[in-house]
Coordinates of C-alpha atoms in Angstrom, one line a residue:
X1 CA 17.9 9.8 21.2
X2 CA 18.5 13.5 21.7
X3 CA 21.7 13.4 18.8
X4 CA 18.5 11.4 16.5
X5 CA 16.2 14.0 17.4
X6 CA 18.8 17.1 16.6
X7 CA 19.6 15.4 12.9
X8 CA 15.9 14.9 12.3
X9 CA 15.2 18.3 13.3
X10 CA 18.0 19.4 11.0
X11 CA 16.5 17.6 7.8
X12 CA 12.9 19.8 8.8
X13 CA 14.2 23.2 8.8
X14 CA 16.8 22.5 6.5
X15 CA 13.8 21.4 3.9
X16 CA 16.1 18.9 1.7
X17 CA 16.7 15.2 2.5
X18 CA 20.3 13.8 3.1
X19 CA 21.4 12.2 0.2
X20 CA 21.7 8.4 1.7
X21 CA 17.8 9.1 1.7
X22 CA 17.1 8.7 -1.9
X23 CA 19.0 5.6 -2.5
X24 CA 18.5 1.9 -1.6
X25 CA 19.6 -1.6 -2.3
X26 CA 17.4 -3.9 -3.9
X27 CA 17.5 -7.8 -2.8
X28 CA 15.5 -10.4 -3.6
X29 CA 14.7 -13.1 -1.1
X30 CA 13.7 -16.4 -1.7
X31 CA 9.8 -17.9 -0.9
X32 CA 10.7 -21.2 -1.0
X33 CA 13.6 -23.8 -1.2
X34 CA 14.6 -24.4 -4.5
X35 CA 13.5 -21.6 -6.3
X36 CA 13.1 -20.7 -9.9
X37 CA 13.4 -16.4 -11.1
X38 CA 9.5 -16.8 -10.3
X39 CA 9.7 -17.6 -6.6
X40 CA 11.6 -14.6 -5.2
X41 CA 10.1 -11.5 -3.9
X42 CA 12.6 -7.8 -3.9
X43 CA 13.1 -5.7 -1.1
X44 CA 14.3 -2.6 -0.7
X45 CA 17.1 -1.8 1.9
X46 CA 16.7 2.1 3.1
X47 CA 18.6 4.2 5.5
X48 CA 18.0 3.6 9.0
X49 CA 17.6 7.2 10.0
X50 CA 14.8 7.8 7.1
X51 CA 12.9 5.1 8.2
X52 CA 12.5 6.3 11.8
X53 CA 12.0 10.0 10.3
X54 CA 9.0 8.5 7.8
X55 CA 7.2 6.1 10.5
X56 CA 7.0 9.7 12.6
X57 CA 5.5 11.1 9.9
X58 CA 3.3 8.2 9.2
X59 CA 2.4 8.4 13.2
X60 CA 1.6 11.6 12.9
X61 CA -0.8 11.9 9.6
X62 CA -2.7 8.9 11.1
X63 CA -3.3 10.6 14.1
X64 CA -4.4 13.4 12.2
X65 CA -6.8 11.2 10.8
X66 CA -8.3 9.9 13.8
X67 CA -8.4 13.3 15.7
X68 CA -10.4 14.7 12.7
X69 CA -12.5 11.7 12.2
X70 CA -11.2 11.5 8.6
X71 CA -10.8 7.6 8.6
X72 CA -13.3 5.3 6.9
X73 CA -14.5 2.1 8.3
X74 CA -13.3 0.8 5.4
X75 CA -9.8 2.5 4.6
X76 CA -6.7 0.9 5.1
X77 CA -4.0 3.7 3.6
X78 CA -3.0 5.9 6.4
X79 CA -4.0 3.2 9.6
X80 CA -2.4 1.9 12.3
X81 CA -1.8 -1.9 11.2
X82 CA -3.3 -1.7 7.7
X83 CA -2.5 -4.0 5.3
X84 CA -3.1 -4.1 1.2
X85 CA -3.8 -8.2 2.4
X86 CA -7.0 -7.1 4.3
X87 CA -8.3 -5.3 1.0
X88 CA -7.8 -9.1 -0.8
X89 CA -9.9 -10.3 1.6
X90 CA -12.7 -7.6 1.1
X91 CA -12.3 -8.3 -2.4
X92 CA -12.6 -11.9 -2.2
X93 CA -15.3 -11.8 0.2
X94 CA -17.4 -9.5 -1.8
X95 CA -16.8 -11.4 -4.9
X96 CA -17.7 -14.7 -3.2
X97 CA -20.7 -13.2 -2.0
X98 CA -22.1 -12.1 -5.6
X99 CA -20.8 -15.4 -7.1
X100 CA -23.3 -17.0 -4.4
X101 CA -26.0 -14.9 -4.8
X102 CA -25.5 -12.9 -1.5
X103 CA -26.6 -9.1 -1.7
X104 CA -23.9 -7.0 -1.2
X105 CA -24.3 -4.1 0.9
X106 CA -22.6 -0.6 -0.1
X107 CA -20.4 -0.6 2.7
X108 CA -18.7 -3.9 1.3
X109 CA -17.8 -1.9 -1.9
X110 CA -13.7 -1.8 -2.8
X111 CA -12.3 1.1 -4.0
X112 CA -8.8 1.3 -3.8
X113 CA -5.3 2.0 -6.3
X114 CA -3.6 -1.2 -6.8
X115 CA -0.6 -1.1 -5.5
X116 CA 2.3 -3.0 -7.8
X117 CA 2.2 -5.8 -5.8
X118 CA -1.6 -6.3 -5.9
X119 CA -1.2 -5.6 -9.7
X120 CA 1.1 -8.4 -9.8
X121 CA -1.6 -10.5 -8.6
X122 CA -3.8 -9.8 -11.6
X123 CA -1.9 -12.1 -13.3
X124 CA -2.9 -14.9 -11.0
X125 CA -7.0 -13.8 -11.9
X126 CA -7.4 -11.7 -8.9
X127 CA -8.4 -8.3 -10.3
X128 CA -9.7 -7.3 -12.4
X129 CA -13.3 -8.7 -12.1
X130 CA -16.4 -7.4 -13.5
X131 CA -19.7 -9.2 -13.1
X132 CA -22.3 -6.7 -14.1
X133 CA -25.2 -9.0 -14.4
X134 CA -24.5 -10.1 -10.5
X135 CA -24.6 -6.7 -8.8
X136 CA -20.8 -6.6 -8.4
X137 CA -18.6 -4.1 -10.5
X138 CA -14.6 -4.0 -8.8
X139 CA -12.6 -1.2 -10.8
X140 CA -9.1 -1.5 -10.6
X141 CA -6.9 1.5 -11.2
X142 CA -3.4 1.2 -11.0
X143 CA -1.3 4.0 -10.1
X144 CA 1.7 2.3 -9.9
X145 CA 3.4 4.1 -13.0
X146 CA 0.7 7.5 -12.5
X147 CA 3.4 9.7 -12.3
X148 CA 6.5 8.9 -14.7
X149 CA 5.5 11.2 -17.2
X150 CA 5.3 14.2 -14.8
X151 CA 7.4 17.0 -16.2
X152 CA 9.8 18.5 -13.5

């Protein structure tokens, strides 16, 4: 662990990333047994080392977070075991609730970017949803592609 730490330590006060860190292999795996181009999901294959360098840094801002009481009841970005899949269920149980006539209560409102693969689920009638006349409004913004037009 000690040779890790040194290279780690290296990329830190050297301020620029190994090259092997800005590349990855994209594979797509199958979701079910006979498949059509519909049925597969990519993932991206990183370097080992940057992956063990970016969940320290990870550790480290959520801890931030928590020491400073800068996490929301609600947040799930920047938490220990959050998941975009809890903020479909806040989504689906707020919009349930409307749909039944339920009051919702501010705490139960969903603000969040899309990430692509929510976005992708948009397609499948999950976002975006306004129903005005029922108390609920869900904005959507997807920052997916925010910053491809960024001069450098």
């Amino acid at each position: 662990m000690g040779v890790m730490l040194e290279c780690l330590n290296g990329v830190i006060e050297a301020e620029e990333v190994p090259e092997s860190w800005t590349k990855s292999r994209t594979k797509m795996i199958k979701k079910i047994g006979k498949p059509t181009w519909r049925d597969f999901r990519s993932i991206a294959l990183t370097n080992v080392s940057y992956k063990i360098f970016m969940t320290h840094i990870r550790e480290q801002i959520e801890r931030h977070l928590r020491i400073n009481n800068l996490v929301r009841e609600n947040q799930i970005g920047f938490t220990e075991g959050g998941r975009i899949e809890f903020n479909h269920f806040m989504l689906q149980f707020a919009v349930e609730g409307v749909l039944k006539g339920k009051i919702v209560r501010e705490e139960h409102m969903l603000k969040y970017p899309l990430t692509k693969y929510a976005w992708e689920n948009r397609r499948r009638r999950l976002y975006p949803l306004t129903k005005v006349n029922r108390g609920l409004v869900v904005v959507a913004l997807d920052y997916s592609k925010a910053y491809d037009s960024v001069n450098r």
